[in-house]
């Protein structure tokens, strides 16, 4: 347990790094906490998965642990004045070609949240949201999961807001590219070295470098001669493609109130299910 006067370096100021900093400073106001990121938190453009127009905020997971954590996060989005302005509860629809919907509903039931979610027939789904998804691809669909409590969050805006709040509470923010962890011969970490050769030391170093984490660990393993530091197959960076459409007034009148919509595809590869989705449109 922290004495409250310990020091923390957090590599990466995406949502994981910033949330960690915020919760640490809230719990330990006297601790020294420094976020280190290659980009300024209010930069015009950033290389961070968390820095985006929008992200789906949902708890429809077939894994109950994930479902419970996501419900907790969704409740914070709905009630905490820090997050609330950025959450849009548009509802969420998910075409299910396997038993995904049933498993989600079972999880909600076990967590005492059954009222939040239901499955409807294709015919019923076509009538929802003024018939907006009337001509979607329902080939092979068994049922449609409907969750009025899901939606989307304005990702970049909420990230900037929580970073500002953490800084107001005393978190420091250093713009620098981290080259490697500082490791002793036994693997004890005492901080980081930046690409410019500056060492930052702390009693605790937390890596929240997103997709760059395996690379940072690889450099640190090579630099320290400690091969076990490398992520190996423990962490694999992934990617998602996105598209954006700008709506004119006429299209906005039709699509402006649409829910987040998922197409679930059963790939017949064990239990693997791929998905594509549309996020409701922002008003710019
Ligand atoms: C296109 C896309 C769509 C997604 N959609 C959703 C969604 O709808 N809903 C949802 O819940 N999740 C979604 N995700 C996943 C979610 O965005 C990520 O899980 C989350 O943002 C990861 O946050 P993070 O803090 O771990 O990483 P990041 O946000 O990537 O932050 C990592 C930070 O570390 C910094 N960094 C890395 N290496 C270094 C270094 N060497 N030195 C200094 N700084 C460094 C980077 O600059 C960056 O700011 C999506 C992801 C992507 C890519």
Tab-separated table of C-alpha atoms and ligand atoms in Angstrom:
chain	number	residue	atom	x	y	z
A	1	UNK	CA	0.000	0.000	0.000
A	2	UNK	CA	1.262	3.498	-0.826
A	3	UNK	CA	2.263	5.791	2.051
A	4	UNK	CA	0.988	8.712	-0.024
A	5	UNK	CA	4.449	10.207	-0.460
A	6	UNK	CA	5.666	7.766	-3.073
A	7	UNK	CA	6.340	8.685	-6.672
A	8	UNK	CA	4.780	7.365	-9.853
A	9	UNK	CA	5.772	7.680	-13.484
A	10	UNK	CA	3.039	6.686	-15.904
A	11	UNK	CA	4.189	6.111	-19.472
A	12	UNK	CA	1.315	7.037	-21.797
A	13	UNK	CA	-1.467	9.581	-21.353
A	14	UNK	CA	-4.236	7.713	-23.141
A	15	UNK	CA	-7.344	6.840	-21.161
A	16	UNK	CA	-5.653	4.076	-19.159
A	17	UNK	CA	-2.687	6.234	-18.118
A	18	UNK	CA	-4.794	9.299	-17.342
A	19	UNK	CA	-7.451	7.347	-15.395
A	20	UNK	CA	-4.678	5.723	-13.363
A	21	UNK	CA	-3.132	9.133	-12.623
A	22	UNK	CA	-6.529	10.587	-11.664
A	23	UNK	CA	-7.395	7.728	-9.290
A	24	UNK	CA	-3.910	7.734	-7.733
A	25	UNK	CA	-3.928	11.484	-7.043
A	26	UNK	CA	-7.478	11.250	-5.675
A	27	UNK	CA	-6.436	8.491	-3.278
A	28	UNK	CA	-2.932	9.781	-2.494
A	29	UNK	CA	-3.010	13.607	-2.791
A	30	UNK	CA	0.583	13.903	-1.540
A	31	UNK	CA	2.091	11.457	-3.999
A	32	UNK	CA	4.239	12.704	-6.881
A	33	UNK	CA	2.609	11.525	-10.117
A	34	UNK	CA	3.977	12.271	-13.592
A	35	UNK	CA	2.363	11.351	-16.884
A	36	UNK	CA	4.888	11.065	-19.731
A	37	UNK	CA	3.568	11.125	-23.289
A	38	UNK	CA	5.083	11.886	-26.677
A	39	UNK	CA	2.185	14.282	-27.363
A	40	UNK	CA	0.786	17.209	-25.371
A	41	UNK	CA	-2.640	16.412	-23.920
A	42	UNK	CA	-4.232	19.270	-25.885
A	43	UNK	CA	-2.256	18.741	-29.118
A	44	UNK	CA	-4.013	19.338	-32.453
A	45	UNK	CA	-3.507	15.702	-33.318
A	46	UNK	CA	-2.345	12.723	-31.229
A	47	UNK	CA	-1.229	9.141	-31.802
A	48	UNK	CA	-3.415	7.482	-29.165
A	49	UNK	CA	-6.270	5.000	-29.510
A	50	UNK	CA	-8.140	7.016	-26.869
A	51	UNK	CA	-7.880	10.260	-28.841
A	52	UNK	CA	-10.846	10.086	-31.192
A	53	UNK	CA	-14.200	11.666	-32.067
A	54	UNK	CA	-16.164	8.909	-30.418
A	55	UNK	CA	-16.073	5.439	-28.867
A	56	UNK	CA	-18.857	2.979	-28.201
A	57	UNK	CA	-19.789	2.851	-24.515
A	58	UNK	CA	-21.461	-0.492	-23.863
A	59	UNK	CA	-21.592	-3.423	-21.486
A	60	UNK	CA	-22.954	-6.100	-23.832
A	61	UNK	CA	-20.248	-8.681	-23.271
A	62	UNK	CA	-20.585	-12.462	-23.141
A	63	UNK	CA	-17.697	-12.545	-20.641
A	64	UNK	CA	-19.281	-11.764	-17.256
A	65	UNK	CA	-16.159	-10.145	-15.782
A	66	UNK	CA	-15.940	-7.746	-18.719
A	67	UNK	CA	-19.707	-7.167	-18.537
A	68	UNK	CA	-19.567	-6.236	-14.846
A	69	UNK	CA	-16.592	-3.887	-15.327
A	70	UNK	CA	-18.257	-2.223	-18.308
A	71	UNK	CA	-21.536	-1.747	-16.403
A	72	UNK	CA	-19.568	-0.078	-13.620
A	73	UNK	CA	-17.869	2.226	-16.163
A	74	UNK	CA	-21.188	2.971	-17.884
A	75	UNK	CA	-22.730	3.931	-14.528
A	76	UNK	CA	-19.847	6.375	-13.970
A	77	UNK	CA	-20.395	7.855	-17.444
A	78	UNK	CA	-24.059	8.400	-16.560
A	79	UNK	CA	-23.679	9.851	-13.088
A	80	UNK	CA	-20.232	11.454	-12.551
A	81	UNK	CA	-20.294	15.179	-13.443
A	82	UNK	CA	-16.761	14.806	-14.876
A	83	UNK	CA	-17.809	12.245	-17.484
A	84	UNK	CA	-21.552	12.843	-17.896
A	85	UNK	CA	-21.328	15.699	-20.464
A	86	UNK	CA	-19.536	13.353	-22.884
A	87	UNK	CA	-21.876	10.354	-22.791
A	88	UNK	CA	-24.706	9.998	-25.332
A	89	UNK	CA	-27.204	7.299	-24.406
A	90	UNK	CA	-28.471	6.594	-27.925
A	91	UNK	CA	-29.190	2.901	-27.349
A	92	UNK	CA	-27.534	-0.012	-29.079
A	93	UNK	CA	-28.668	-2.773	-31.440
A	94	UNK	CA	-26.766	-5.982	-32.170
A	95	UNK	CA	-27.721	-8.535	-34.829
A	96	UNK	CA	-26.932	-11.978	-33.375
A	97	UNK	CA	-26.086	-14.873	-35.659
A	98	UNK	CA	-25.164	-17.129	-32.728
A	99	UNK	CA	-26.028	-17.265	-29.002
A	100	UNK	CA	-24.248	-14.009	-28.167
A	101	UNK	CA	-27.484	-12.198	-27.239
A	102	UNK	CA	-28.604	-15.004	-24.913
A	103	UNK	CA	-25.239	-15.017	-23.138
A	104	UNK	CA	-25.325	-11.231	-22.660
A	105	UNK	CA	-28.874	-11.367	-21.282
A	106	UNK	CA	-27.858	-14.170	-18.914
A	107	UNK	CA	-24.928	-12.052	-17.678
A	108	UNK	CA	-27.184	-9.037	-17.117
A	109	UNK	CA	-29.614	-11.298	-15.213
A	110	UNK	CA	-26.829	-12.687	-12.998
A	111	UNK	CA	-25.662	-9.126	-12.296
A	112	UNK	CA	-29.185	-7.974	-11.412
A	113	UNK	CA	-29.486	-5.706	-14.502
A	114	UNK	CA	-31.918	-7.707	-16.643
A	115	UNK	CA	-34.265	-4.767	-17.178
A	116	UNK	CA	-31.597	-2.948	-19.217
A	117	UNK	CA	-31.453	-5.399	-22.121
A	118	UNK	CA	-33.697	-7.652	-24.265
A	119	UNK	CA	-33.714	-9.686	-27.477
A	120	UNK	CA	-36.330	-9.036	-30.188
A	121	UNK	CA	-37.250	-10.676	-33.484
A	122	UNK	CA	-36.007	-9.294	-36.821
A	123	UNK	CA	-39.505	-8.028	-37.598
A	124	UNK	CA	-39.608	-6.065	-34.335
A	125	UNK	CA	-36.074	-4.717	-34.861
A	126	UNK	CA	-37.009	-3.378	-38.298
A	127	UNK	CA	-39.683	-1.187	-36.705
A	128	UNK	CA	-37.365	0.375	-34.108
A	129	UNK	CA	-35.873	3.869	-34.490
A	130	UNK	CA	-38.478	4.825	-37.094
A	131	UNK	CA	-37.535	1.893	-39.334
A	132	UNK	CA	-33.960	3.169	-39.765
A	133	UNK	CA	-32.484	-0.335	-39.877
A	134	UNK	CA	-35.290	-1.770	-41.971
A	135	UNK	CA	-33.034	-2.806	-44.863
A	136	UNK	CA	-29.947	-3.908	-42.895
A	137	UNK	CA	-28.421	-7.315	-43.696
A	138	UNK	CA	-30.336	-9.806	-41.547
A	139	UNK	CA	-29.066	-12.922	-43.368
A	140	UNK	CA	-28.580	-15.715	-40.813
A	141	UNK	CA	-29.662	-13.487	-37.907
A	142	UNK	CA	-31.322	-15.379	-35.033
A	143	UNK	CA	-32.404	-12.402	-32.964
A	144	UNK	CA	-31.529	-8.762	-32.331
A	145	UNK	CA	-30.157	-7.637	-28.992
A	146	UNK	CA	-31.524	-4.249	-27.950
A	147	UNK	CA	-29.900	-2.271	-25.174
A	148	UNK	CA	-31.347	1.216	-24.623
A	149	UNK	CA	-28.673	1.974	-22.019
A	150	UNK	CA	-25.701	1.764	-24.420
A	151	UNK	CA	-24.379	4.619	-26.522
A	152	UNK	CA	-21.211	6.470	-27.336
A	153	UNK	CA	-18.773	8.823	-25.645
A	154	UNK	CA	-16.974	11.838	-27.065
A	155	UNK	CA	-13.569	10.247	-26.566
A	156	UNK	CA	-11.098	13.079	-27.182
A	157	UNK	CA	-13.176	15.589	-25.224
A	158	UNK	CA	-13.493	13.334	-22.179
A	159	UNK	CA	-9.776	12.470	-22.325
A	160	UNK	CA	-8.844	16.170	-22.309
A	161	UNK	CA	-11.306	16.856	-19.464
A	162	UNK	CA	-10.003	14.095	-17.187
A	163	UNK	CA	-6.376	15.058	-17.956
A	164	UNK	CA	-7.109	18.686	-17.006
A	165	UNK	CA	-8.802	17.518	-13.801
A	166	UNK	CA	-5.849	15.267	-12.885
A	167	UNK	CA	-3.441	18.176	-13.508
A	168	UNK	CA	-5.576	20.520	-11.372
A	169	UNK	CA	-5.234	17.958	-8.571
A	170	UNK	CA	-1.434	17.965	-8.913
A	171	UNK	CA	-0.503	15.419	-11.590
A	172	UNK	CA	2.473	16.605	-13.677
A	173	UNK	CA	2.541	16.146	-17.460
A	174	UNK	CA	5.834	15.763	-19.315
A	175	UNK	CA	5.992	15.697	-23.112
A	176	UNK	CA	8.724	13.249	-24.091
A	177	UNK	CA	9.243	10.055	-26.052
A	178	UNK	CA	10.207	7.235	-23.692
A	179	UNK	CA	13.095	5.163	-25.079
A	180	UNK	CA	13.498	2.542	-22.366
A	181	UNK	CA	12.785	1.549	-18.796
A	182	UNK	CA	15.608	1.960	-16.280
A	183	UNK	CA	16.217	-1.566	-14.995
A	184	UNK	CA	18.708	-2.971	-12.496
A	185	UNK	CA	20.483	-6.289	-13.124
A	186	UNK	CA	17.729	-8.035	-11.164
A	187	UNK	CA	14.969	-6.340	-13.185
A	188	UNK	CA	13.942	-3.735	-10.593
A	189	UNK	CA	12.573	-0.684	-12.395
A	190	UNK	CA	13.585	2.756	-11.142
A	191	UNK	CA	12.022	4.905	-13.888
A	192	UNK	CA	12.449	5.707	-17.567
A	193	UNK	CA	14.954	7.230	-20.010
A	194	UNK	CA	13.609	9.527	-22.719
A	195	UNK	CA	14.850	9.556	-26.320
A	196	UNK	CA	16.641	12.825	-25.492
A	197	UNK	CA	18.605	10.961	-22.798
A	198	UNK	CA	16.816	12.423	-19.756
A	199	UNK	CA	16.238	10.058	-16.830
A	200	UNK	CA	13.053	10.324	-14.782
A	201	UNK	CA	13.029	8.284	-11.580
A	202	UNK	CA	10.188	7.107	-9.364
A	203	UNK	CA	9.402	4.414	-6.832
A	204	UNK	CA	6.729	3.049	-9.183
A	205	UNK	CA	6.696	2.972	-12.985
A	206	UNK	CA	3.424	2.156	-14.721
A	207	UNK	CA	3.319	1.389	-18.437
A	208	UNK	CA	0.121	2.471	-20.196
A	209	UNK	CA	1.646	2.932	-23.645
A	210	UNK	CA	-1.191	1.233	-25.552
A	211	UNK	CA	-0.170	-0.524	-28.767
A	212	UNK	CA	3.437	0.672	-28.257
A	213	UNK	CA	3.804	-1.342	-25.022
A	214	UNK	CA	5.364	-4.479	-26.602
A	215	UNK	CA	7.921	-2.318	-28.462
A	216	UNK	CA	8.870	-0.439	-25.298
A	217	UNK	CA	9.308	-3.737	-23.429
A	218	UNK	CA	11.365	-5.163	-26.312
A	219	UNK	CA	13.748	-2.165	-26.282
A	220	UNK	CA	13.968	-2.435	-22.486
A	221	UNK	CA	14.722	-6.181	-22.669
A	222	UNK	CA	17.498	-5.663	-25.205
A	223	UNK	CA	18.937	-2.650	-23.358
A	224	UNK	CA	18.983	-4.387	-19.968
A	225	UNK	CA	19.980	-7.858	-21.148
A	226	UNK	CA	16.873	-9.241	-19.380
A	227	UNK	CA	14.964	-11.195	-22.071
A	228	UNK	CA	11.984	-11.950	-19.805
A	229	UNK	CA	11.038	-8.263	-19.782
A	230	UNK	CA	9.943	-8.636	-23.424
A	231	UNK	CA	6.207	-9.090	-23.941
A	232	UNK	CA	6.651	-11.996	-26.353
A	233	UNK	CA	3.191	-13.361	-27.101
A	234	UNK	CA	1.728	-12.051	-23.830
A	235	UNK	CA	0.684	-8.810	-25.550
A	236	UNK	CA	-0.268	-8.384	-29.173
A	237	UNK	CA	-1.090	-4.989	-30.656
A	238	UNK	CA	-4.294	-4.933	-32.724
A	239	UNK	CA	-5.858	-2.512	-35.198
A	240	UNK	CA	-9.313	-1.388	-36.255
A	241	UNK	CA	-10.309	0.450	-39.434
A	242	UNK	CA	-12.743	3.331	-39.201
A	243	UNK	CA	-14.678	5.497	-41.612
A	244	UNK	CA	-16.450	8.814	-41.225
A	245	UNK	CA	-19.328	10.393	-43.095
A	246	UNK	CA	-20.309	14.052	-42.997
A	247	UNK	CA	-24.077	14.496	-43.043
A	248	UNK	CA	-25.980	17.310	-44.674
A	249	UNK	CA	-29.099	18.636	-42.915
A	250	UNK	CA	-31.391	16.277	-44.810
A	251	UNK	CA	-29.418	13.134	-43.880
A	252	UNK	CA	-28.960	14.386	-40.343
A	253	UNK	CA	-32.743	14.585	-39.942
A	254	UNK	CA	-32.856	10.864	-40.748
A	255	UNK	CA	-29.702	9.554	-39.047
A	256	UNK	CA	-29.167	12.037	-36.228
A	257	UNK	CA	-30.951	9.929	-33.612
A	258	UNK	CA	-29.729	6.505	-34.711
A	259	UNK	CA	-28.450	4.011	-32.156
A	260	UNK	CA	-25.038	2.328	-32.194
A	261	UNK	CA	-25.588	-0.651	-34.502
A	262	UNK	CA	-23.521	-3.844	-34.545
A	263	UNK	CA	-23.481	-6.588	-37.167
A	264	UNK	CA	-22.369	-9.778	-35.423
A	265	UNK	CA	-20.890	-12.364	-37.798
A	266	UNK	CA	-20.411	-15.934	-36.669
A	267	UNK	CA	-17.151	-17.036	-38.273
A	268	UNK	CA	-17.625	-20.663	-37.209
A	269	UNK	CA	-14.120	-20.549	-35.745
A	270	UNK	CA	-14.728	-21.951	-32.315
A	271	UNK	CA	-16.616	-19.205	-30.475
A	272	UNK	CA	-14.997	-16.391	-32.386
A	273	UNK	CA	-17.432	-13.685	-33.494
A	274	UNK	CA	-16.383	-10.746	-35.601
A	275	UNK	CA	-18.296	-7.520	-35.583
A	276	UNK	CA	-18.668	-4.329	-37.521
A	277	UNK	CA	-20.504	-1.342	-36.212
A	278	UNK	CA	-21.853	2.084	-36.863
A	279	UNK	CA	-21.643	4.743	-34.234
A	280	UNK	CA	-24.290	7.405	-34.034
A	281	UNK	CA	-23.370	10.675	-35.631
A	282	UNK	CA	-21.894	13.667	-33.909
A	283	UNK	CA	-23.260	17.140	-34.198
A	284	UNK	CA	-20.345	19.305	-35.283
B	1	LIG	C1	-10.070	2.744	-34.214
B	1	LIG	C2	-10.391	2.260	-32.813
B	1	LIG	C3	-11.714	2.206	-32.401
B	1	LIG	C4	-12.023	1.774	-31.111
B	1	LIG	N1	-13.320	1.798	-30.705
B	1	LIG	C5	-13.626	1.543	-29.414
B	1	LIG	C6	-14.949	1.737	-28.946
B	1	LIG	O1	-15.837	2.120	-29.703
B	1	LIG	N2	-15.210	1.519	-27.616
B	1	LIG	C7	-14.230	1.107	-26.757
B	1	LIG	O2	-14.514	0.922	-25.555
B	1	LIG	N3	-12.955	0.914	-27.184
B	1	LIG	C8	-12.637	1.142	-28.473
B	1	LIG	N4	-11.354	0.987	-28.915
B	1	LIG	C9	-10.345	0.556	-27.948
B	1	LIG	C10	-9.920	1.733	-27.065
B	1	LIG	O3	-9.816	2.897	-27.843
B	1	LIG	C11	-8.565	1.393	-26.465
B	1	LIG	O4	-8.657	0.174	-25.747
B	1	LIG	C12	-8.112	2.474	-25.492
B	1	LIG	O5	-8.260	3.768	-26.024
B	1	LIG	C13	-6.669	2.214	-25.156
B	1	LIG	O6	-6.230	3.226	-24.294
B	1	LIG	P1	-4.743	3.234	-23.800
B	1	LIG	O7	-4.625	4.338	-22.813
B	1	LIG	O8	-4.344	1.856	-23.379
B	1	LIG	O9	-3.863	3.492	-25.118
B	1	LIG	P2	-3.706	4.807	-26.013
B	1	LIG	O10	-4.914	5.636	-26.004
B	1	LIG	O11	-3.173	4.378	-27.338
B	1	LIG	O12	-2.605	5.629	-25.221
B	1	LIG	C14	-1.256	5.267	-25.226
B	1	LIG	C15	-0.472	6.536	-25.077
B	1	LIG	O13	0.883	6.171	-24.876
B	1	LIG	C16	1.699	7.100	-25.559
B	1	LIG	N5	2.980	6.440	-25.835
B	1	LIG	C17	3.158	5.228	-26.392
B	1	LIG	N6	4.458	4.943	-26.459
B	1	LIG	C18	5.113	6.008	-25.913
B	1	LIG	C19	6.476	6.308	-25.692
B	1	LIG	N7	7.431	5.456	-26.033
B	1	LIG	N8	6.787	7.479	-25.139
B	1	LIG	C20	5.824	8.364	-24.780
B	1	LIG	N9	4.512	8.126	-24.949
B	1	LIG	C21	4.164	6.963	-25.519
B	1	LIG	C22	0.929	7.434	-26.840
B	1	LIG	O14	1.345	8.687	-27.346
B	1	LIG	C23	-0.507	7.439	-26.319
B	1	LIG	O15	-0.923	8.724	-25.944
B	1	LIG	C24	-10.997	1.373	-30.221
B	1	LIG	C25	-9.665	1.421	-30.645
B	1	LIG	C26	-9.368	1.867	-31.928
B	1	LIG	C27	-7.916	1.917	-32.351
